[in-house]
PDB file of C-alpha atoms in Angstrom:
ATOM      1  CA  UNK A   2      79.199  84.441 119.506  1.00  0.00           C
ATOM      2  CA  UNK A   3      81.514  83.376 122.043  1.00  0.00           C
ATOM      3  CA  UNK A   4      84.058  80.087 121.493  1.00  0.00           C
ATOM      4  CA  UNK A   5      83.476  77.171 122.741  1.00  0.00           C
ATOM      5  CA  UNK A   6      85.155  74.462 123.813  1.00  0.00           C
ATOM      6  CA  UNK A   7      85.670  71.125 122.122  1.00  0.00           C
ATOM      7  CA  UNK A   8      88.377  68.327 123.803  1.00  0.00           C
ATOM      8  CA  UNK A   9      90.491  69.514 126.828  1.00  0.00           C
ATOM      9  CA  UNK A  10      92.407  67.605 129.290  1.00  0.00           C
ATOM     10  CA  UNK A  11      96.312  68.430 130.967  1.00  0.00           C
ATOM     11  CA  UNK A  12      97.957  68.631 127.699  1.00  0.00           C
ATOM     12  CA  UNK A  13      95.858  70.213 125.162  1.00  0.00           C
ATOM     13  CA  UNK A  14      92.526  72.588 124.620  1.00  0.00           C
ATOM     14  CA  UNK A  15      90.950  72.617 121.466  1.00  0.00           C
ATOM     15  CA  UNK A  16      88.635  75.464 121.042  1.00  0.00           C
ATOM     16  CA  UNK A  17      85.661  76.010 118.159  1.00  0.00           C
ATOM     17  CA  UNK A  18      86.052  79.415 116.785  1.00  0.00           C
ATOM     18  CA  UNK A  19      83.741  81.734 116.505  1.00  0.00           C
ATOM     19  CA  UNK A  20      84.692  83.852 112.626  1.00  0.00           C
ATOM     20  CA  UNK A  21      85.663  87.399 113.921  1.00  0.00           C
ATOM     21  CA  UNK A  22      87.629  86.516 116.186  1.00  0.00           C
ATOM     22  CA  UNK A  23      91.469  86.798 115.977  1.00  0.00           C
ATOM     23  CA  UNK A  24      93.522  83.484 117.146  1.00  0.00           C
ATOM     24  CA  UNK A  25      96.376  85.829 118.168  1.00  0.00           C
ATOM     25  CA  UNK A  26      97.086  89.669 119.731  1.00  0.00           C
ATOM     26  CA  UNK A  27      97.368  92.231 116.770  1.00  0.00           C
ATOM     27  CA  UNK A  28      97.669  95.816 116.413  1.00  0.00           C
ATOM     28  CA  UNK A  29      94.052  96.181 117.038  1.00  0.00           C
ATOM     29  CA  UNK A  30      94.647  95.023 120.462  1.00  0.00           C
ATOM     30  CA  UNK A  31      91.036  93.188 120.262  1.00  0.00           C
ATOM     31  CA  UNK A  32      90.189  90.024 122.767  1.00  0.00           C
ATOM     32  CA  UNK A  33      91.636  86.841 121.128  1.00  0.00           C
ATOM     33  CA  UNK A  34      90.568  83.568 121.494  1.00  0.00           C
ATOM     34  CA  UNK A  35      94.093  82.610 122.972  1.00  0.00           C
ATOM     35  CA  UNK A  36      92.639  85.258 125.655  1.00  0.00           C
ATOM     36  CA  UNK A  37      89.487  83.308 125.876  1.00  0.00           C
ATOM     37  CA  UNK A  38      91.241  80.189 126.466  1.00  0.00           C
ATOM     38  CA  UNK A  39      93.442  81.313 129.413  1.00  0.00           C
ATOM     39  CA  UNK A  40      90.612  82.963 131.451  1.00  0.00           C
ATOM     40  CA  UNK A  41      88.410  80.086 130.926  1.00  0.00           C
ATOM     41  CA  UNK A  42      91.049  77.406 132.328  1.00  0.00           C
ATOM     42  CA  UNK A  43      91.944  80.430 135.184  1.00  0.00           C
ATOM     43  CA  UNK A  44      88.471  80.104 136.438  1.00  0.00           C
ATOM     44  CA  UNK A  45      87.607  76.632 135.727  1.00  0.00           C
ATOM     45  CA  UNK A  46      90.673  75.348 137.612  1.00  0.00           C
ATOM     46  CA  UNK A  47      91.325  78.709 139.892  1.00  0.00           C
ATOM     47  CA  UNK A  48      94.681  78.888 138.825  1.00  0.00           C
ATOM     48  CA  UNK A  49      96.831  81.219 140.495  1.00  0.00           C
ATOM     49  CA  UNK A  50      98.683  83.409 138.578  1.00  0.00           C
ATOM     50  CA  UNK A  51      99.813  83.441 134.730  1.00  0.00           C
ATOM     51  CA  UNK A  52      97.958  80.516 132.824  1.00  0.00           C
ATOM     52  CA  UNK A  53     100.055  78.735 130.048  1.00  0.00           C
ATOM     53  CA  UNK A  54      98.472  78.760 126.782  1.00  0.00           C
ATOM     54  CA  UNK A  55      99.820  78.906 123.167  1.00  0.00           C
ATOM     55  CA  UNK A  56      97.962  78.187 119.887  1.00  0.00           C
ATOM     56  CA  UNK A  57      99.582  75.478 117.880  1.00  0.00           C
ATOM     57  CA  UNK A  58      98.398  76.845 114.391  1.00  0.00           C
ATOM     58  CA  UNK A  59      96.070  80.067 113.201  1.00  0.00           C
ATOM     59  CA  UNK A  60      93.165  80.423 110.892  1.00  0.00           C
ATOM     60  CA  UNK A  61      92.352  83.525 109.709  1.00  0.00           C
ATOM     61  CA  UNK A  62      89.981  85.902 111.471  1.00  0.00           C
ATOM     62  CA  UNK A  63      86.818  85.683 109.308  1.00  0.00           C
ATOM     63  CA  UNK A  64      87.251  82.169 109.086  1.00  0.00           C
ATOM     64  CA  UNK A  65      85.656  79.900 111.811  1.00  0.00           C
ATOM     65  CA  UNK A  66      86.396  75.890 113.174  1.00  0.00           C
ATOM     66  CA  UNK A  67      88.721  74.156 115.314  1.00  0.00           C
ATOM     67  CA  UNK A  68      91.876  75.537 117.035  1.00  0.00           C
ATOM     68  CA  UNK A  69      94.415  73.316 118.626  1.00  0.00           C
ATOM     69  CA  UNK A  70      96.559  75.375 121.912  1.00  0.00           C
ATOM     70  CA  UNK A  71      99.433  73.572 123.913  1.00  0.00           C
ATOM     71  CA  UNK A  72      98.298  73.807 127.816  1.00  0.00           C
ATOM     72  CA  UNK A  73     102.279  72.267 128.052  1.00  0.00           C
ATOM     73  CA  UNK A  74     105.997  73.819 126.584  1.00  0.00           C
ATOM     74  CA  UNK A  75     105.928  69.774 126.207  1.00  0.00           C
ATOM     75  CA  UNK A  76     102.617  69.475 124.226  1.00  0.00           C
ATOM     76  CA  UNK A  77     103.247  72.812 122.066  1.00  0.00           C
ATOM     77  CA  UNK A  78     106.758  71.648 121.353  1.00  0.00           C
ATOM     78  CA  UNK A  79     105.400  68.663 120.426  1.00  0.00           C
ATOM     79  CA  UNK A  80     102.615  69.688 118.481  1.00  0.00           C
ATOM     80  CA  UNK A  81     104.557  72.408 116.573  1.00  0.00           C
ATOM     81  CA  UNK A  82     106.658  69.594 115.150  1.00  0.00           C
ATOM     82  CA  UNK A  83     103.418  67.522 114.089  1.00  0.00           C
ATOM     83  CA  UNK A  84     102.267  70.955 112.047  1.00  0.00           C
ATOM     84  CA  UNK A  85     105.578  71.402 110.561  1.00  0.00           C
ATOM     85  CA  UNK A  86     105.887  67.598 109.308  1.00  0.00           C
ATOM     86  CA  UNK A  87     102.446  67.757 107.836  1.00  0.00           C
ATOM     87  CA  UNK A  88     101.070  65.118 110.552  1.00  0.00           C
ATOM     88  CA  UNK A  89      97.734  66.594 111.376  1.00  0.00           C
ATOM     89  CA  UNK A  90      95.308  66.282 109.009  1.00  0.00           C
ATOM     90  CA  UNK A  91      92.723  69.418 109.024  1.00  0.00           C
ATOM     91  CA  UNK A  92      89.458  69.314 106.611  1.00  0.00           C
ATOM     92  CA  UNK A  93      87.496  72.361 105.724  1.00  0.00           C
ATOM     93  CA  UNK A  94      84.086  73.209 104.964  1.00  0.00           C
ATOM     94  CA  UNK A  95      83.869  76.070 102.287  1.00  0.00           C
ATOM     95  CA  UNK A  96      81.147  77.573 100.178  1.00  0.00           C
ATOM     96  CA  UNK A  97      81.735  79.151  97.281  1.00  0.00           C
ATOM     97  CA  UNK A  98      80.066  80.734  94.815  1.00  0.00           C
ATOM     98  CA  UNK A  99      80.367  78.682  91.717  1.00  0.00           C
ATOM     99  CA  UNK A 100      81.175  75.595  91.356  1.00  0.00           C
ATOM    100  CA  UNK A 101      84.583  73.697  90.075  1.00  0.00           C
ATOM    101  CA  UNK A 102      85.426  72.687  86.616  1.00  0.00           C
ATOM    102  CA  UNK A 103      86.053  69.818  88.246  1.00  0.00           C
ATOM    103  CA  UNK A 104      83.971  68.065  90.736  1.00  0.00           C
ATOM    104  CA  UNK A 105      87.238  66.330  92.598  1.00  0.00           C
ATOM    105  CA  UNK A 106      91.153  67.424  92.461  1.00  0.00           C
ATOM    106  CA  UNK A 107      94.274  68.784  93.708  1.00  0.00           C
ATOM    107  CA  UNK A 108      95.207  72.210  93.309  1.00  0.00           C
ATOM    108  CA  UNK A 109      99.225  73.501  93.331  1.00  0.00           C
ATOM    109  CA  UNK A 110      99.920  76.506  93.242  1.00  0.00           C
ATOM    110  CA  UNK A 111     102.285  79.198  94.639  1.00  0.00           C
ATOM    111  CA  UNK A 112     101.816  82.081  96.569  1.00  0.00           C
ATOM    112  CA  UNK A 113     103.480  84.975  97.345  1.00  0.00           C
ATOM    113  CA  UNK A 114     102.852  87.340  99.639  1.00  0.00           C
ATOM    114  CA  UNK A 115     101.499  90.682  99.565  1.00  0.00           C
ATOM    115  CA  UNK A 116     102.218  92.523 103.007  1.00  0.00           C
ATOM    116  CA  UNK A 117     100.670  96.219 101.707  1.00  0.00           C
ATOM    117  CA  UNK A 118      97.572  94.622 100.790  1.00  0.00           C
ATOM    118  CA  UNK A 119      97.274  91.712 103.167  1.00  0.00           C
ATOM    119  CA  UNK A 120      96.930  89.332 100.661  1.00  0.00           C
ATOM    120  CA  UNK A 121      98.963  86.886  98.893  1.00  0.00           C
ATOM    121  CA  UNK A 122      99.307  86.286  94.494  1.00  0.00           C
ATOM    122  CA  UNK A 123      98.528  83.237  93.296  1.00  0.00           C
ATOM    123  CA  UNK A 124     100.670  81.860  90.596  1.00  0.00           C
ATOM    124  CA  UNK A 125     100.620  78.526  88.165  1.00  0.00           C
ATOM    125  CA  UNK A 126     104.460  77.988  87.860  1.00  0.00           C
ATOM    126  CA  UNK A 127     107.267  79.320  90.523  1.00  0.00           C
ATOM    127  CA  UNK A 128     107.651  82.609  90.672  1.00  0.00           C
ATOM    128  CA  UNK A 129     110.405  84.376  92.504  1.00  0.00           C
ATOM    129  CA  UNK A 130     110.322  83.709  96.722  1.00  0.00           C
ATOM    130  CA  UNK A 131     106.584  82.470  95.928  1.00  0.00           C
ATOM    131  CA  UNK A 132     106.066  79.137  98.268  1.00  0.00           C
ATOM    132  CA  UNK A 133     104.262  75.972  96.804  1.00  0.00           C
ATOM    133  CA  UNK A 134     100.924  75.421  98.153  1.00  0.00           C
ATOM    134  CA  UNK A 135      98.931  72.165  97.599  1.00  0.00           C
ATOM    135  CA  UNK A 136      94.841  71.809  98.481  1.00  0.00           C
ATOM    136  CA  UNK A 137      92.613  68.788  97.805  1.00  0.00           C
ATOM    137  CA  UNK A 138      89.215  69.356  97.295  1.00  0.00           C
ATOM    138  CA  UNK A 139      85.801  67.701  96.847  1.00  0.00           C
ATOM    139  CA  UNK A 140      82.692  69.087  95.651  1.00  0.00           C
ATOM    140  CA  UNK A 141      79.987  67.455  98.144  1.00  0.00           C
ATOM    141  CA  UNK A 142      76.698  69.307  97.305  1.00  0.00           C
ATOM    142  CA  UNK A 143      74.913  72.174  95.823  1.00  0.00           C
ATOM    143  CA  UNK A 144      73.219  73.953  98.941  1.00  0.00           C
ATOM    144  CA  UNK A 145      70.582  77.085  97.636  1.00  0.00           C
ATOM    145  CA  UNK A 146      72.908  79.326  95.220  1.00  0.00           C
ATOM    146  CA  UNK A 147      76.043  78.046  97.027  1.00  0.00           C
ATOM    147  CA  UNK A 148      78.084  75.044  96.626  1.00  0.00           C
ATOM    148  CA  UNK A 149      79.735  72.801  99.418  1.00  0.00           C
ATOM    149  CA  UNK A 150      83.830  71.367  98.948  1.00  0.00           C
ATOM    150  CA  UNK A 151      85.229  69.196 101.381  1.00  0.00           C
ATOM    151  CA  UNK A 152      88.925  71.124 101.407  1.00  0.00           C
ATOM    152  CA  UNK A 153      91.970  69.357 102.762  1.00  0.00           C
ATOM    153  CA  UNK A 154      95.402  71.644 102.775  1.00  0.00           C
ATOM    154  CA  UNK A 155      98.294  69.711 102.008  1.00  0.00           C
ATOM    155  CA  UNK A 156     100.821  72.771 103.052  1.00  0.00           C
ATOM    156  CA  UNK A 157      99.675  75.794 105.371  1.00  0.00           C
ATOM    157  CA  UNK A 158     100.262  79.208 103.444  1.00  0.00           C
ATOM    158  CA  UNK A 159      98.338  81.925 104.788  1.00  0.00           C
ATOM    159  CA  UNK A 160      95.587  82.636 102.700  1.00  0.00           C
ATOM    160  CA  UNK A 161      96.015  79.033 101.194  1.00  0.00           C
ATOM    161  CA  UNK A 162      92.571  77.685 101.064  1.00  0.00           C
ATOM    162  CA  UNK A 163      90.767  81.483 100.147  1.00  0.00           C
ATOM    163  CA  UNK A 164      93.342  82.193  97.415  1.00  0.00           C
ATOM    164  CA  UNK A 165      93.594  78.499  95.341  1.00  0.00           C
ATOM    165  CA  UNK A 166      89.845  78.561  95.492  1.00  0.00           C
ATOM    166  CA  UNK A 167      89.309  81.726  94.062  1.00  0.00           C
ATOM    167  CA  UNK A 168      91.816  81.076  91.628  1.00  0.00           C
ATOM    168  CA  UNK A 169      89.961  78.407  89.949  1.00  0.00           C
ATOM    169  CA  UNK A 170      86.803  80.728  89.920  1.00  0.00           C
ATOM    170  CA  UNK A 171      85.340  79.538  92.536  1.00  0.00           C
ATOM    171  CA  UNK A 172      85.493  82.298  95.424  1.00  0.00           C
ATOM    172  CA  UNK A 173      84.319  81.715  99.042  1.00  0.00           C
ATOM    173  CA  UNK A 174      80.710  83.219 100.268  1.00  0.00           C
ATOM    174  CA  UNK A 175      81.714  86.840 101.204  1.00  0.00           C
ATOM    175  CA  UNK A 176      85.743  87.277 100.720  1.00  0.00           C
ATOM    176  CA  UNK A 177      85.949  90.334  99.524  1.00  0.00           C
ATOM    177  CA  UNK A 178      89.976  89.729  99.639  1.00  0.00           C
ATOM    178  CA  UNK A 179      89.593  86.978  97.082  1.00  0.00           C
ATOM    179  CA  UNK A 180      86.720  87.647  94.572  1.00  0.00           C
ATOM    180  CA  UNK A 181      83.503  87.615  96.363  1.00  0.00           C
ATOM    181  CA  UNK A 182      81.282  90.381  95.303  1.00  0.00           C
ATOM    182  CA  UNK A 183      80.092  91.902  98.657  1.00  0.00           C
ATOM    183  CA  UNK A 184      81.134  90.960 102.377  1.00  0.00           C
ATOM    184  CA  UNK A 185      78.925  89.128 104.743  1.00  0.00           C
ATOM    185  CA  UNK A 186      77.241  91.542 107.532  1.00  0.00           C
ATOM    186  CA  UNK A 187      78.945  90.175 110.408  1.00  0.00           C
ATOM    187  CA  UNK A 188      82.511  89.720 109.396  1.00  0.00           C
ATOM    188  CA  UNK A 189      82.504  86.271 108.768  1.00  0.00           C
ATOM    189  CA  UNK A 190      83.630  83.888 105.277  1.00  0.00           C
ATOM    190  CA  UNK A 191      82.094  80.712 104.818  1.00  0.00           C
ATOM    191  CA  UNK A 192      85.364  78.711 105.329  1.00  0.00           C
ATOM    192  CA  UNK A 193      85.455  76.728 108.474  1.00  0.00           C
ATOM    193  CA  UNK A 194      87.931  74.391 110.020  1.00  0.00           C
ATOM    194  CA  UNK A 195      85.855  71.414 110.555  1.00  0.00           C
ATOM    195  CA  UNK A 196      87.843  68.635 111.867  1.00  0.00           C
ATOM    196  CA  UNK A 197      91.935  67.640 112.772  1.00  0.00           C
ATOM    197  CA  UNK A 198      93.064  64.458 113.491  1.00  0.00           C
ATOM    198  CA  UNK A 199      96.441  63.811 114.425  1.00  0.00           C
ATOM    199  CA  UNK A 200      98.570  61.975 117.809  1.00  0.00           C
ATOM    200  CA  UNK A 201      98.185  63.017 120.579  1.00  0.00           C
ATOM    201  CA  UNK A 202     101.812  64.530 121.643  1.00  0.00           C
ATOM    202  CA  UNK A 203     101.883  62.914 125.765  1.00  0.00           C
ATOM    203  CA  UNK A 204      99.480  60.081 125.402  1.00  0.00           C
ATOM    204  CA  UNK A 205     100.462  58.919 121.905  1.00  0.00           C
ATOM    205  CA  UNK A 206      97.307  57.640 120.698  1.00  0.00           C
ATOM    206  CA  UNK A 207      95.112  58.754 117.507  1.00  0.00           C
ATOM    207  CA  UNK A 208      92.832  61.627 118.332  1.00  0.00           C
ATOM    208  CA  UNK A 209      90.148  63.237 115.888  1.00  0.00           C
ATOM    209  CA  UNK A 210      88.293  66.555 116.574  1.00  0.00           C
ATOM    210  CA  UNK A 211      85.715  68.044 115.228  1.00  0.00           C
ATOM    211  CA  UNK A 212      83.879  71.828 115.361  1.00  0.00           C
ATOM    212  CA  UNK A 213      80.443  72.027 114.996  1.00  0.00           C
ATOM    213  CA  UNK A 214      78.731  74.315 112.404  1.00  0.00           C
ATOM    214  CA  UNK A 215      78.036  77.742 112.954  1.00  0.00           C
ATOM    215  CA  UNK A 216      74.340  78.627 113.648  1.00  0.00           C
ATOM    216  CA  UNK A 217      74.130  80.698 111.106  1.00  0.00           C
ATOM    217  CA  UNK A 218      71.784  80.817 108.080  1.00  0.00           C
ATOM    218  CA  UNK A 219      73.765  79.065 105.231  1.00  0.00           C
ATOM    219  CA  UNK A 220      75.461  76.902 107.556  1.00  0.00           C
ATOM    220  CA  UNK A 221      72.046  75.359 108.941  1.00  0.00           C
ATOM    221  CA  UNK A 222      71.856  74.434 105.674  1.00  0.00           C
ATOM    222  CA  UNK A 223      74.668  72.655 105.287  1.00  0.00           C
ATOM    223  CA  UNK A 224      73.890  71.006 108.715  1.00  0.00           C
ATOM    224  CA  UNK A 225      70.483  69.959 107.388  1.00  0.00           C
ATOM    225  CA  UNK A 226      72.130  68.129 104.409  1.00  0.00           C
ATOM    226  CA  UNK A 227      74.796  66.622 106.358  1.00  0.00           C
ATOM    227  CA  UNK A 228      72.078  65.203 108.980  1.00  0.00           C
ATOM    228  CA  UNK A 229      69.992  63.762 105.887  1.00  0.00           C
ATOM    229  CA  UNK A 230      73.323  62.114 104.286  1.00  0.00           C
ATOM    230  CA  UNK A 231      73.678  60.513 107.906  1.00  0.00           C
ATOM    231  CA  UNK A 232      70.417  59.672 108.227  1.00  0.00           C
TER     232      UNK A 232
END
């Protein structure tokens, strides 16, 4: 699946992820979505030259959803600073395999992480260099085998949503990383980034964004059920 766009205009570009693809250049050296970005605004606008383009905030690669990029050095500055002082609020779609104890909470934790594994420990009480990490989460519906939580990071660990989830017991649809029992065939978790709302950092005024679903099987599903809760 390629990405595709959702708000643009001089100052920002908000792109809809498609999961497998990295936000970022890694050692694998594969096409990024910050790549993506650039040649679609070179050929849209036939911009000479080098196009400036620099992703706000990351989600991880198997996860899907909305990604915010300064087109600016004045909009990423700006928008960097709204990250760091916890002034955009992001909301997640996950499905897990079990359901909470709990149909509604908050979950703190800390995390630490692990850079030979790629992951990061979960503990219940500090714990050396470990960083507090804080998730709110709703349990919205029961969709086939799976289960549907509204998720709404507080702080923004790596790994935040993936590991406090699976901590509770309730691992996300095919993370192998964090307690699901086999891996999706295509790469993908179902964790998506479904919506940010924040200021806009030229124009000043309240802005809300939103990703659509992916077309794939268990996330029709979830579209179905949204569409009849709206209906």
């Amino acid at each position: 699946m390629e990405p595709t766009v959702i708000f643009e205009d001089n100052h920002l570009l908000v792109l809809n992820k498609p999961a497998g693809w990295l936000v970022q250049a890694d050692r694998t050296g594969d096409l990024t979505l910050t790549d993506w970005g650039k040649t679609y605004l070179k050929e849209k606008y036939a911009k000479p030259g080098a196009v400036y383009l620099h992703p706000a905030h990351r989600i991880d690669r198997p996860v899907s959803g909305a990604v915010l990029f300064g087109r600016t050095d004045k909009a990423l500055g700006r928008l960097t600073t709204l990250f760091r002082d916890k002034k955009v609020a992001k909301t997640y779609f996950a499905l897990t395999l079990k359901a909470p104890a709990v149909p509604a909470g908050e979950l703190r934790h800390y995390l630490q992480k692990n850079e030979k594994r790629n992951t990061v420990e979960v503990f219940s009480k500090p714990h050396g260099d470990a960083k507090e990490c804080i998730t709110r989460y709703e349990l919205l519906d029961k969709v086939g085998n799976l289960f549907l939580l509204k998720v709404v990071p507080i702080t923004g660990r790596a790994h935040q949503i993936r590991a406090q989830l699976s901590a509770i017991g309730c691992p996300i649809l095919g993370d192998l990383k964090y307690g699901a029992p086999e891996a999706l065939p295509d790469v993908s978790i179902g964790l998506h980034c479904r919506s940010m709302a924040f200021i806009h950092p030229v124009r000043l005024d309240k802005m809300m964004v939103e990703a659509d679903l992916p077309e794939k099987e268990w996330w029709t599903k979830v579209h179905l059920r949204l569409s009849n809760f709206q209906a």
